[in-house]
mmCIF file of C-alpha atoms in Angstrom:
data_model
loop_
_atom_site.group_PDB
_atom_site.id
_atom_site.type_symbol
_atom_site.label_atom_id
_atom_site.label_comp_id
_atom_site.label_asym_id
_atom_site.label_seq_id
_atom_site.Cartn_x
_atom_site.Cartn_y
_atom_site.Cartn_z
ATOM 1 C CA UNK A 136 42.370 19.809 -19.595
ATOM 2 C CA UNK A 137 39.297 21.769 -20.090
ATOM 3 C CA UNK A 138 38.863 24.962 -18.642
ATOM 4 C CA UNK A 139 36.335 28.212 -19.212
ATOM 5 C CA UNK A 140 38.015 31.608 -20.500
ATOM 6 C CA UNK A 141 35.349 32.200 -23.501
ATOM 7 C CA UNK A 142 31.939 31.649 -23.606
ATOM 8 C CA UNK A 143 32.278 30.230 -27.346
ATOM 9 C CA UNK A 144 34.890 27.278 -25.181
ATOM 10 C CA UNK A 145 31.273 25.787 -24.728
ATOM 11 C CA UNK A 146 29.398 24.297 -27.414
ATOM 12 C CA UNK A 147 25.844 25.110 -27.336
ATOM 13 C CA UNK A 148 25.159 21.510 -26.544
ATOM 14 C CA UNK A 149 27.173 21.969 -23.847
ATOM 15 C CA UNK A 150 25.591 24.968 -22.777
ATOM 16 C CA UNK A 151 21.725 23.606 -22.891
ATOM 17 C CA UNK A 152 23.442 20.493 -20.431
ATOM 18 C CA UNK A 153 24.955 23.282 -18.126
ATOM 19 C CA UNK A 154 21.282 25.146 -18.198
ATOM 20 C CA UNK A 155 19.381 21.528 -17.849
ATOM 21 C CA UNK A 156 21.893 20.479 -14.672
ATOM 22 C CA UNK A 157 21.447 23.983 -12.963
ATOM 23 C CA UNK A 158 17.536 23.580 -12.911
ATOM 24 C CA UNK A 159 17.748 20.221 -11.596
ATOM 25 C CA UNK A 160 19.997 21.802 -8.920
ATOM 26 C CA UNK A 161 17.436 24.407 -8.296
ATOM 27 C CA UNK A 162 14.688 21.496 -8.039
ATOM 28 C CA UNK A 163 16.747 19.166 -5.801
ATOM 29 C CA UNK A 164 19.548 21.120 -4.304
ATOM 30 C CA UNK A 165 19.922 17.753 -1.501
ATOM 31 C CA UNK A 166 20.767 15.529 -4.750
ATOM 32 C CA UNK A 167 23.932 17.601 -5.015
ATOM 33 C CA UNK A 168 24.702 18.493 -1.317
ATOM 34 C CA UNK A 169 27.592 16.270 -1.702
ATOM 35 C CA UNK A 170 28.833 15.902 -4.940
ATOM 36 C CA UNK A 171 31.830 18.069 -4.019
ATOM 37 C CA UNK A 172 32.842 16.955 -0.917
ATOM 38 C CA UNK A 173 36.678 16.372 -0.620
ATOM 39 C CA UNK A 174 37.430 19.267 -3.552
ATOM 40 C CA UNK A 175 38.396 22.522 -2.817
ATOM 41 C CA UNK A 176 38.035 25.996 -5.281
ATOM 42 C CA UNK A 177 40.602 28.798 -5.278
ATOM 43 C CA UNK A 178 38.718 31.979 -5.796
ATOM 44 C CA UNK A 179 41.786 34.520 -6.628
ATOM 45 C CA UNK A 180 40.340 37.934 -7.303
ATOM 46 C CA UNK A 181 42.286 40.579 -8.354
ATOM 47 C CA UNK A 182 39.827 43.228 -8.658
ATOM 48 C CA UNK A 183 36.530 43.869 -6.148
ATOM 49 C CA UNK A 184 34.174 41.590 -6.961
ATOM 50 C CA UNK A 185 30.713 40.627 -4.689
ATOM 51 C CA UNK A 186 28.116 38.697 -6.523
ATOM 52 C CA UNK A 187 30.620 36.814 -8.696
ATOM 53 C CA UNK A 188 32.832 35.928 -5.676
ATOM 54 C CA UNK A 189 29.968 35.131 -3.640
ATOM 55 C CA UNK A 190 28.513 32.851 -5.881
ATOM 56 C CA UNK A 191 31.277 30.832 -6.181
ATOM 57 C CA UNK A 192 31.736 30.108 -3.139
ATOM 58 C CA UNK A 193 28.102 29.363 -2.542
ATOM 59 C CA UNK A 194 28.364 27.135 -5.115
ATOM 60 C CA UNK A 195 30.849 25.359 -4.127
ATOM 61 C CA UNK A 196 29.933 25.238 -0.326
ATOM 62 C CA UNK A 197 26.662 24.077 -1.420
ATOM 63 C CA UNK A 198 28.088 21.690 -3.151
ATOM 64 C CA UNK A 199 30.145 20.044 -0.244
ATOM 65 C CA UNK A 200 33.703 21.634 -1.298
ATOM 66 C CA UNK A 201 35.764 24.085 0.381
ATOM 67 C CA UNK A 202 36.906 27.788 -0.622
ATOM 68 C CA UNK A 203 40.588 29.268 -0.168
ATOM 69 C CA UNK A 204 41.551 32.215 -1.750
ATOM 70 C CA UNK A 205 41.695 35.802 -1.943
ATOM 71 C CA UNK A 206 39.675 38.827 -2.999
ATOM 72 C CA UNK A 207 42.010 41.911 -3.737
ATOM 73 C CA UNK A 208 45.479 41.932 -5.146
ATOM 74 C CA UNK A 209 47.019 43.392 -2.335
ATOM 75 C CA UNK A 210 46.410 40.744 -0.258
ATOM 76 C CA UNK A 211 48.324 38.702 -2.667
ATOM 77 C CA UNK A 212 51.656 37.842 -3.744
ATOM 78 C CA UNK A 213 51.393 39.730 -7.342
ATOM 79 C CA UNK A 214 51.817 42.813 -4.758
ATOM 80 C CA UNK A 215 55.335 41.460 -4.689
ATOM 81 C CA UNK A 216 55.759 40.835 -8.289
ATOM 82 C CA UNK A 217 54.699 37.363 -9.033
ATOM 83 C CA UNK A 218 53.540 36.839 -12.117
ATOM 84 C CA UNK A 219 50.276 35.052 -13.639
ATOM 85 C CA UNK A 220 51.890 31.646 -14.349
ATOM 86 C CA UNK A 221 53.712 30.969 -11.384
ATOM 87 C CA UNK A 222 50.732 31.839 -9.350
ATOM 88 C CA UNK A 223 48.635 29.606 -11.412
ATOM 89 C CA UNK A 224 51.250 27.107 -10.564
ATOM 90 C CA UNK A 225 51.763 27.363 -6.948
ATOM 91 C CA UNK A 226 47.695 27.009 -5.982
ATOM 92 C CA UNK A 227 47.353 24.420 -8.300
ATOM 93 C CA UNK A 228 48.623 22.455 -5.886
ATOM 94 C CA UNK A 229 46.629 23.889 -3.055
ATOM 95 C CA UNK A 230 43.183 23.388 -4.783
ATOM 96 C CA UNK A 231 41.436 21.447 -7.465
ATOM 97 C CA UNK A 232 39.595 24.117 -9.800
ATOM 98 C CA UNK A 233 40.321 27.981 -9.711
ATOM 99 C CA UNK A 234 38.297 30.757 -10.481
ATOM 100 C CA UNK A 235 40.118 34.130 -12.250
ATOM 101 C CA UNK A 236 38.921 37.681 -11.606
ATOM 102 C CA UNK A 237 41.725 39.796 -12.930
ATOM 103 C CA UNK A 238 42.016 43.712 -14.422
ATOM 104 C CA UNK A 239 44.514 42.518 -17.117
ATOM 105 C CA UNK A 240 43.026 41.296 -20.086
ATOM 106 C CA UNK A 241 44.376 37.747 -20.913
ATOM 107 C CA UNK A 242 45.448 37.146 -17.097
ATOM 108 C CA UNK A 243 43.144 33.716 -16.599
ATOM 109 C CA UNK A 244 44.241 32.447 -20.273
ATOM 110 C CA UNK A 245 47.767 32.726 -18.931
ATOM 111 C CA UNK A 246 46.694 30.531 -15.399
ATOM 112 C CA UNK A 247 45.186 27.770 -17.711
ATOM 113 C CA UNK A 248 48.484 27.359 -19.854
ATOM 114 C CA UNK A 249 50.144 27.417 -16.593
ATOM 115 C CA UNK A 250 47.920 25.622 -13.939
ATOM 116 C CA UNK A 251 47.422 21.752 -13.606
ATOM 117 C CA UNK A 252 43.961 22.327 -12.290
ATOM 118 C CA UNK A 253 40.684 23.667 -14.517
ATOM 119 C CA UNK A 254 40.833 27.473 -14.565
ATOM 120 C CA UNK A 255 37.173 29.638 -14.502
ATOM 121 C CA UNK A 256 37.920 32.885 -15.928
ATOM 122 C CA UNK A 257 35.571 35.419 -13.702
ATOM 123 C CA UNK A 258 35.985 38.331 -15.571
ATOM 124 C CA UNK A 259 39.535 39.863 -17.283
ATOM 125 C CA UNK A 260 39.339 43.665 -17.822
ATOM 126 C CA UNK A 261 36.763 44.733 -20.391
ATOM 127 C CA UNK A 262 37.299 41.080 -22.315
ATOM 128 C CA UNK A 263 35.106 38.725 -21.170
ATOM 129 C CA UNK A 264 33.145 37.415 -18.546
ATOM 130 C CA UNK A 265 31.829 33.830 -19.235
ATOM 131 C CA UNK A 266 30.000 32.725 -16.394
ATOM 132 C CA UNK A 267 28.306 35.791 -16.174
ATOM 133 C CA UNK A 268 26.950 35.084 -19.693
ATOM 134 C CA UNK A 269 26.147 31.683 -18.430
ATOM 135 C CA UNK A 270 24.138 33.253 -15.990
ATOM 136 C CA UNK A 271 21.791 35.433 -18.441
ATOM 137 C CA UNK A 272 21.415 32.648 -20.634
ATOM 138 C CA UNK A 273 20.152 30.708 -18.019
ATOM 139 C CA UNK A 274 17.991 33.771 -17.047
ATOM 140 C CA UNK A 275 16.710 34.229 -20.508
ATOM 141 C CA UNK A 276 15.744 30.692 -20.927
ATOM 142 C CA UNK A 277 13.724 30.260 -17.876
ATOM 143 C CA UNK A 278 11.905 33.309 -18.093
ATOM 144 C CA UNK A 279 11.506 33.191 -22.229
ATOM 145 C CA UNK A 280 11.592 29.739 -22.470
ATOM 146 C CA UNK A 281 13.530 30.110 -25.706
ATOM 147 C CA UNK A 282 16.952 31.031 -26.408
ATOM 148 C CA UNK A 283 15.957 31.411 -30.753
ATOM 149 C CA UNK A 284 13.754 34.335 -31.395
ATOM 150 C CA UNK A 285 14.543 37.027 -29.942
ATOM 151 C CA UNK A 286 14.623 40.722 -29.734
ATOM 152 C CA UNK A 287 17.304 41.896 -27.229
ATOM 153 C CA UNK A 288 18.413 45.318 -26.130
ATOM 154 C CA UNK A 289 21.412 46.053 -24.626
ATOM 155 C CA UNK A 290 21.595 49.753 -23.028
ATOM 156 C CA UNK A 291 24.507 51.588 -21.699
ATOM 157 C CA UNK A 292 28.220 50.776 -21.416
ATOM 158 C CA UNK A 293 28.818 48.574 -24.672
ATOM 159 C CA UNK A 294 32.503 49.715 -25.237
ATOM 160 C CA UNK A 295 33.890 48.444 -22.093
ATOM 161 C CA UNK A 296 31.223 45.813 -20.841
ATOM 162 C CA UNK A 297 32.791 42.642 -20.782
ATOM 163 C CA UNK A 298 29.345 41.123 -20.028
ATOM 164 C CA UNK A 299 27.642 42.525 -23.337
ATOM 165 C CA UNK A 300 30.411 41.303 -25.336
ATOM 166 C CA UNK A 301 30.534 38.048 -24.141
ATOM 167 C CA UNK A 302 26.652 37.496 -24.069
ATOM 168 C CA UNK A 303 26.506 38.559 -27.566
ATOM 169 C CA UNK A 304 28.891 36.386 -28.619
ATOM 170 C CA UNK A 305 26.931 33.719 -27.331
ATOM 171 C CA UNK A 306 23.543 34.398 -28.747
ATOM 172 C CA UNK A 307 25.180 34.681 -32.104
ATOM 173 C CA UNK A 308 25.039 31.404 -32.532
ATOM 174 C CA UNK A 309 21.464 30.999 -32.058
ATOM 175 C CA UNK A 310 19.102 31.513 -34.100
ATOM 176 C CA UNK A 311 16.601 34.524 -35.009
ATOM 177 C CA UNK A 312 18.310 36.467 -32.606
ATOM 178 C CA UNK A 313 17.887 40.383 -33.172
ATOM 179 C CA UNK A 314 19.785 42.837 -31.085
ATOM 180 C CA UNK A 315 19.695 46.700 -30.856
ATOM 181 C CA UNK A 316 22.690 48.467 -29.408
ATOM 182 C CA UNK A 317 21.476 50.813 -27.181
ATOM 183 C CA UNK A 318 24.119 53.637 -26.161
ATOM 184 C CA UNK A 319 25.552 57.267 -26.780
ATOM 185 C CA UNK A 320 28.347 57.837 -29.342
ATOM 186 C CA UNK A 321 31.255 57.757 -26.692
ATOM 187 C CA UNK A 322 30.255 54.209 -25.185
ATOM 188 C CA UNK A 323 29.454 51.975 -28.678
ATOM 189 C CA UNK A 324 30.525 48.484 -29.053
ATOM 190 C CA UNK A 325 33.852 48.428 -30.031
ATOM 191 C CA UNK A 326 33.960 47.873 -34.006
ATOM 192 C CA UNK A 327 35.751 44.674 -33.828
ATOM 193 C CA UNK A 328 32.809 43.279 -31.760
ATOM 194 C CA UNK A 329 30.429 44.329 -34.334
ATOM 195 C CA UNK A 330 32.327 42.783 -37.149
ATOM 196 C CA UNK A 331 33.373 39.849 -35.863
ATOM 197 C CA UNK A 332 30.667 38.460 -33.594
ATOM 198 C CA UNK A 333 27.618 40.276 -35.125
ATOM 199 C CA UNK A 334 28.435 40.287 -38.496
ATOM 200 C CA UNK A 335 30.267 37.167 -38.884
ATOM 201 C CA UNK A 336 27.192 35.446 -37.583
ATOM 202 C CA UNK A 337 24.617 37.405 -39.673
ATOM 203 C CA UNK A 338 22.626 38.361 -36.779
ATOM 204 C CA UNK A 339 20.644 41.336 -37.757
ATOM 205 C CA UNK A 340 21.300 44.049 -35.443
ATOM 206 C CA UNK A 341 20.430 48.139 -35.481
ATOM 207 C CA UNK A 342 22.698 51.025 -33.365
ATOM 208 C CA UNK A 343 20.374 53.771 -31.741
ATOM 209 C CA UNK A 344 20.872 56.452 -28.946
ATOM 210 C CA UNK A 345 17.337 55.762 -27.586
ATOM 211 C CA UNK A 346 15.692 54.153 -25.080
ATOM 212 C CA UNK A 347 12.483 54.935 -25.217
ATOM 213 C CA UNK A 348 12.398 54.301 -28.893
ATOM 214 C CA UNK A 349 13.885 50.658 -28.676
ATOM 215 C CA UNK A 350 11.670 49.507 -25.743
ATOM 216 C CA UNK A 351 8.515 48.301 -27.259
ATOM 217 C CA UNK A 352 9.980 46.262 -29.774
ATOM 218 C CA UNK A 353 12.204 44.210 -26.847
ATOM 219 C CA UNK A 354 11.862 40.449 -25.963
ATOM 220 C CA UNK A 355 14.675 41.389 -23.275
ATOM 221 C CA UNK A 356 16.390 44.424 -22.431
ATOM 222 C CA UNK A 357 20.062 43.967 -20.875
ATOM 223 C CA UNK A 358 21.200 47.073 -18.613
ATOM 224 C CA UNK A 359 24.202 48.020 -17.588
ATOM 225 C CA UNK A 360 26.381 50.580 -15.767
ATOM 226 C CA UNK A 361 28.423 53.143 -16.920
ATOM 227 C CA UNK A 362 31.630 51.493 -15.817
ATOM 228 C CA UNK A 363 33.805 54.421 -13.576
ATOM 229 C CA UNK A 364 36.949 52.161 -13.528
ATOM 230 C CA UNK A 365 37.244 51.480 -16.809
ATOM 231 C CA UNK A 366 37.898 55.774 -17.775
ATOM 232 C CA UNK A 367 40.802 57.425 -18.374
ATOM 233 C CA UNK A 368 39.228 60.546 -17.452
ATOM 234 C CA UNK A 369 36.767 61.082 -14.390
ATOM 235 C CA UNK A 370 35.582 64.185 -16.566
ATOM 236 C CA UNK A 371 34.316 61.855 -19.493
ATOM 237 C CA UNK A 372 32.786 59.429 -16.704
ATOM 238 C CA UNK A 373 30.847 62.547 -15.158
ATOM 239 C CA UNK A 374 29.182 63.214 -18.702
ATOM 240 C CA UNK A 375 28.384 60.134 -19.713
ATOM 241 C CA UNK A 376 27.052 58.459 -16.182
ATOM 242 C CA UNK A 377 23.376 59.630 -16.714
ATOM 243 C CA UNK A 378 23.088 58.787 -20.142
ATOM 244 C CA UNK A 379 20.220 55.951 -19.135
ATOM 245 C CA UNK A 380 18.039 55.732 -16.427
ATOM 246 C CA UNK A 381 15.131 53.068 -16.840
ATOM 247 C CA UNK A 382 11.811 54.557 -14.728
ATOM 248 C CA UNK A 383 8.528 53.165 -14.498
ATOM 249 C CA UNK A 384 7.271 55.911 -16.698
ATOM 250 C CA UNK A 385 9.671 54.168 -19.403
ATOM 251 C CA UNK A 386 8.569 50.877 -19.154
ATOM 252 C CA UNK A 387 5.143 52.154 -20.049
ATOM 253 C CA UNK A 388 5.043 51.394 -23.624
ATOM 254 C CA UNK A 389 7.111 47.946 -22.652
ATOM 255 C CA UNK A 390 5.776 44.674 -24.040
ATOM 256 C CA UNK A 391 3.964 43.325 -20.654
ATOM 257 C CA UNK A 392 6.262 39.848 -21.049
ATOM 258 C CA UNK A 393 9.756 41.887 -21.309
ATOM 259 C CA UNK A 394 12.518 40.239 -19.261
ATOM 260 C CA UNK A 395 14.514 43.389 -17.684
ATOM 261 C CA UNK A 396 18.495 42.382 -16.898
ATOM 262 C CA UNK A 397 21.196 43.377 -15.100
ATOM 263 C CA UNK A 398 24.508 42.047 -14.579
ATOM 264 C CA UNK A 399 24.624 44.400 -11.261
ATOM 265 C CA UNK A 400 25.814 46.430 -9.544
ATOM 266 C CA UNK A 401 23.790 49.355 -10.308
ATOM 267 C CA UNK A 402 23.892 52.615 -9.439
ATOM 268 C CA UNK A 403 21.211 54.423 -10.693
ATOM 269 C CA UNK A 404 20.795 52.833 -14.000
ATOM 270 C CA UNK A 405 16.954 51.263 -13.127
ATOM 271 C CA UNK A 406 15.367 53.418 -10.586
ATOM 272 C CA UNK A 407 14.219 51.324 -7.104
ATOM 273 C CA UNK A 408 10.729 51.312 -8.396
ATOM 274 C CA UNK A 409 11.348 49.313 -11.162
ATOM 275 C CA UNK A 410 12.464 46.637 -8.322
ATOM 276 C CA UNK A 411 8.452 46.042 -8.138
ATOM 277 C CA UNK A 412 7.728 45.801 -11.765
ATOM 278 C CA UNK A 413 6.969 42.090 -12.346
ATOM 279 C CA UNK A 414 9.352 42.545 -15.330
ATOM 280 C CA UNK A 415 12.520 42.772 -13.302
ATOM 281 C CA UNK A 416 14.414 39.731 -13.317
ATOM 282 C CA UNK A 417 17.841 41.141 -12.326
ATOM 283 C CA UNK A 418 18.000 39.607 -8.963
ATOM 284 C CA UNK A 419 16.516 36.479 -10.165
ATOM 285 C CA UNK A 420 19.739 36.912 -12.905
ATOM 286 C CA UNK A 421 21.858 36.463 -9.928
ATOM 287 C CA UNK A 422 20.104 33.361 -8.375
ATOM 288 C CA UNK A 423 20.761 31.860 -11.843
ATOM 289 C CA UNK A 424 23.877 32.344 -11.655
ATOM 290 C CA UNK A 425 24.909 30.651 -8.325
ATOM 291 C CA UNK A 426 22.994 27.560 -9.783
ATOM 292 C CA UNK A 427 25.054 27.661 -13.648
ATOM 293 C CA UNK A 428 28.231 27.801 -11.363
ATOM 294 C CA UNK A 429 27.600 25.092 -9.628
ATOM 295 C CA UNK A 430 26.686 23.214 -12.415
ATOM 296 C CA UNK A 431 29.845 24.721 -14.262
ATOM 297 C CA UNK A 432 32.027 23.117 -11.521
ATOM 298 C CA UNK A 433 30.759 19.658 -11.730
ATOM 299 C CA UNK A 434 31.131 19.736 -15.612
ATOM 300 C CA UNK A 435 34.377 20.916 -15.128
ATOM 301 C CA UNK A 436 35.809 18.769 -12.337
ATOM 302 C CA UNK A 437 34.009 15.602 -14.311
ATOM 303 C CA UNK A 438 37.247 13.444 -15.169
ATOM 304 C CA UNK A 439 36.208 13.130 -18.540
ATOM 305 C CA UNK A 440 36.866 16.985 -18.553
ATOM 306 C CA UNK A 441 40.038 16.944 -16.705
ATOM 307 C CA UNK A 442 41.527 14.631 -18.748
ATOM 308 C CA UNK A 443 40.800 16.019 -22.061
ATOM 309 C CA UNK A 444 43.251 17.091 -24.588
ATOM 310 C CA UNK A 445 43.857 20.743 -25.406
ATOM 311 C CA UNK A 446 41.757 22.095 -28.506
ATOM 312 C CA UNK A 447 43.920 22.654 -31.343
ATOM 313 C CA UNK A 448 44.436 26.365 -32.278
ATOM 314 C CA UNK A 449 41.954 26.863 -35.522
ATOM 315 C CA UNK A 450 43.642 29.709 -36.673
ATOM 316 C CA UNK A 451 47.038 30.298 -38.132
ATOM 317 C CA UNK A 452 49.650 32.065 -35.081
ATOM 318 C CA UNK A 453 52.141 34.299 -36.150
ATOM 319 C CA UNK A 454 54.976 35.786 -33.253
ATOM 320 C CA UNK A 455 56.166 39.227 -35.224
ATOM 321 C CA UNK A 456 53.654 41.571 -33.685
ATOM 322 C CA UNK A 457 53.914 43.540 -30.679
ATOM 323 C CA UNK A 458 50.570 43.839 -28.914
ATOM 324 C CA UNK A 459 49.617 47.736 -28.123
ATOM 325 C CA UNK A 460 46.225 47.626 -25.057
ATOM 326 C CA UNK A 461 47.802 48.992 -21.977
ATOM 327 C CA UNK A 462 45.082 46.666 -20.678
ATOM 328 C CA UNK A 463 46.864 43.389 -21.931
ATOM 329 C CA UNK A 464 48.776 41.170 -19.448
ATOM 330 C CA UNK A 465 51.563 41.497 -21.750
ATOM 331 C CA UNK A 466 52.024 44.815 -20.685
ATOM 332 C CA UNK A 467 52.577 44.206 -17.079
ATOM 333 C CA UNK A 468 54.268 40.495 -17.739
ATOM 334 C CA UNK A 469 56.952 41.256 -20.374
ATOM 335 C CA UNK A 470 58.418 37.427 -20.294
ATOM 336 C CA UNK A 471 54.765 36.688 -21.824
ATOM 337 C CA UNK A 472 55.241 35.867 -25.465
ATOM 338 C CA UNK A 473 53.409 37.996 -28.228
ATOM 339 C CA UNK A 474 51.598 35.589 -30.096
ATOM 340 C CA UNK A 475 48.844 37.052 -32.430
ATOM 341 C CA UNK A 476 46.249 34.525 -34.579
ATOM 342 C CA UNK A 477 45.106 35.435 -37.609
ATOM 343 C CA UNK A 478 41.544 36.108 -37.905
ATOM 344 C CA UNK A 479 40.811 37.508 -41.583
ATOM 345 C CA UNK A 480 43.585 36.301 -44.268
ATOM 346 C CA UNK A 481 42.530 39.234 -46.723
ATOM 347 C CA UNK A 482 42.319 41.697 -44.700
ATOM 348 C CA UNK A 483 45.456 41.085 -42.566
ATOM 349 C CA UNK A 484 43.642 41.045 -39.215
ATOM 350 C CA UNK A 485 45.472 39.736 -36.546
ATOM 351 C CA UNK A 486 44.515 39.216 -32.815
ATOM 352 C CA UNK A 487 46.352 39.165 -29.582
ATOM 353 C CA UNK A 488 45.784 35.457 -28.172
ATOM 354 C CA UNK A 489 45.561 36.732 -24.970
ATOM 355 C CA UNK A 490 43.252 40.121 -25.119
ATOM 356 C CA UNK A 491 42.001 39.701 -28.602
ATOM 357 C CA UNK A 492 42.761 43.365 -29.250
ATOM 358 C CA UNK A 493 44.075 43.726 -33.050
ATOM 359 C CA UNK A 494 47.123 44.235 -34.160
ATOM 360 C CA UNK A 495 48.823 47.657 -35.397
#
């Protein structure tokens, strides 16, 4: 059964189908009033969520489904212990497609080993956040009109943005890409990130603590918040949250066609005025992203999809590791087992299947 956890699930054929059915959507939104009707989507967030949530259940409203679910943990049963699996279980019998927001990292891999129904993950901790990326794509190609070529910036939070590391993943696979990592010292993609997904791909790429210096040489420029839940220490959070603040002052020197992102919220990240700048495509981003969900849903409710085998593991699983992110849903489910896949034979780098942080 096919279900969405990682952007690179999707080939990029797959993808450019996903991007060509949500523009048809957007064109004829009454060809596709009913295409749902009958089907109903869990949404089960575990951590606040508006835009993603909403979307969902716009798309699938829109579609002719229904929506149950739930959109905090508390008003849940994992605030009485249940685990992951068993919850993945239990509504797969109340609905026919889920959608995962969780803050443990692994949590919606864990529902689609468990669940009999397609799983969505909608974001897991600082891992990933697929649709999302679906979203930007989708962004990027209607306002570029190119997905090859490209010069993109990504400014802020790259350590913990689950967004940034999952659309990077996904433009490393096409070609020409550029990127410059845009962020202070404290807040730099993780190295794992940069080794794995950038270099592996050979996508050229350059690390800078600048703004105003990266700007003019941007295709698109990908914002992002300094993320206040994902510190340890309010203290660090304090110094770092003004580390970026795009003005119209910076946009000066701008190439006139640059397509300005956000996965949102903001806080003060892109001043208001910006909102005016012709540039700005972040709420746009978020119309795009109602449409790729609802275009995710009928590709993954499609019985061909339902019905598909399991993709064989491609690399080698070993079980002697213990897994060490306080973030990882092995940490809070113990009866998980610690399964790590090899990811570099000679170096001996080994990955938690669930959270993908390395072994120790």
């Amino acid at each position: 059964m096919r279900s969405l956890i990682d952007i690179l699930d999707l080939s990029l054929e797959e993808i450019d189908s996903l991007i060509a059915t949500a523009s048809d959507i957007k064109k004829n939104p009454a060809k596709y009033a009913d295409k749902c009707r009958g089907k109903k989507l869990a949404t089960l967030f575990f951590e606040p969520s508006t835009r993603t949530r909403l979307s969902f259940e716009a798309a699938m409203y829109e579609l002719g489904g229904n929506v149950l679910g739930f959109s905090e943990a508390n008003s849940s049963s994992a605030a009485k212990g249940e685990s992951m699996a068993d919850t993945a279980k239990v509504v797969s019998g109340y609905a026919d497609i889920m959608a995962i927001r969780h803050p443990k990292e692994g949590a919606p891999l864990v529902a689609a080993k468990n669940a009999y129904v397609p799983i969505i993950n909608a974001g897991d901790g600082g891992h990933n956040h697929p649709t999302q990326t679906l979203a930007d794509l989708c962004t990027i190609k209607n306002e570029k009109g190119r997905l090859t070529d490209l010069t993109v910036g990504f400014c802020g939070d790259l350590k913990f943005g689950r967004t940034v590391h999952s659309l990077l993943a996904a433009l490393s696979r096409y070609t020409g890409i550029k990127v410059v990592l845009i962020s202070p010292k404290e807040l730099r993609i993780p190295s794992y990130v940069k080794h794995e997904t950038i270099g592996r791909s050979g996508m050229d790429y350059i690390e800078t603590e600048s703004l105003e210096e990266a700007l003019p040489q941007l295709d698109v420029l990908y914002m992002t918040r300094i993320q206040k839940e994902r510190f340890s220490y309010v203290e660090d959070y304090e110094r770092l949250k003004d580390s970026y603040i795009l003005s119209v002052d910076k946009l000066a020197g701008a190439k006139d066609d640059l397509c300005i992102m956000h996965p949102l919220p903001r806080v003060n990240e892109i001043s208001v005025a910006v909102d005016k700048d012709h540039r700005a495509r972040y709420f746009e981003q978020t119309l795009y992203g109602k449409y790729m969900r609802m275009a995710l849903i009928l590709f993954l409710l499609d019985e061909k999809q339902k019905n598909a085998e399991e993709r064989p593991e491609k690399y080698r699983l070993v079980h002697d590791k213990v897994c060490v992110n306080p973030n990882c849903i092995t940490s809070t489910e113990q009866e998980l087992p610690q399964i790590f896949r090899c990811v570099n034979e000679e170096e001996s780098v080994y990955r938690c299947i669930w959270c993908e942080s390395r072994a120790k």
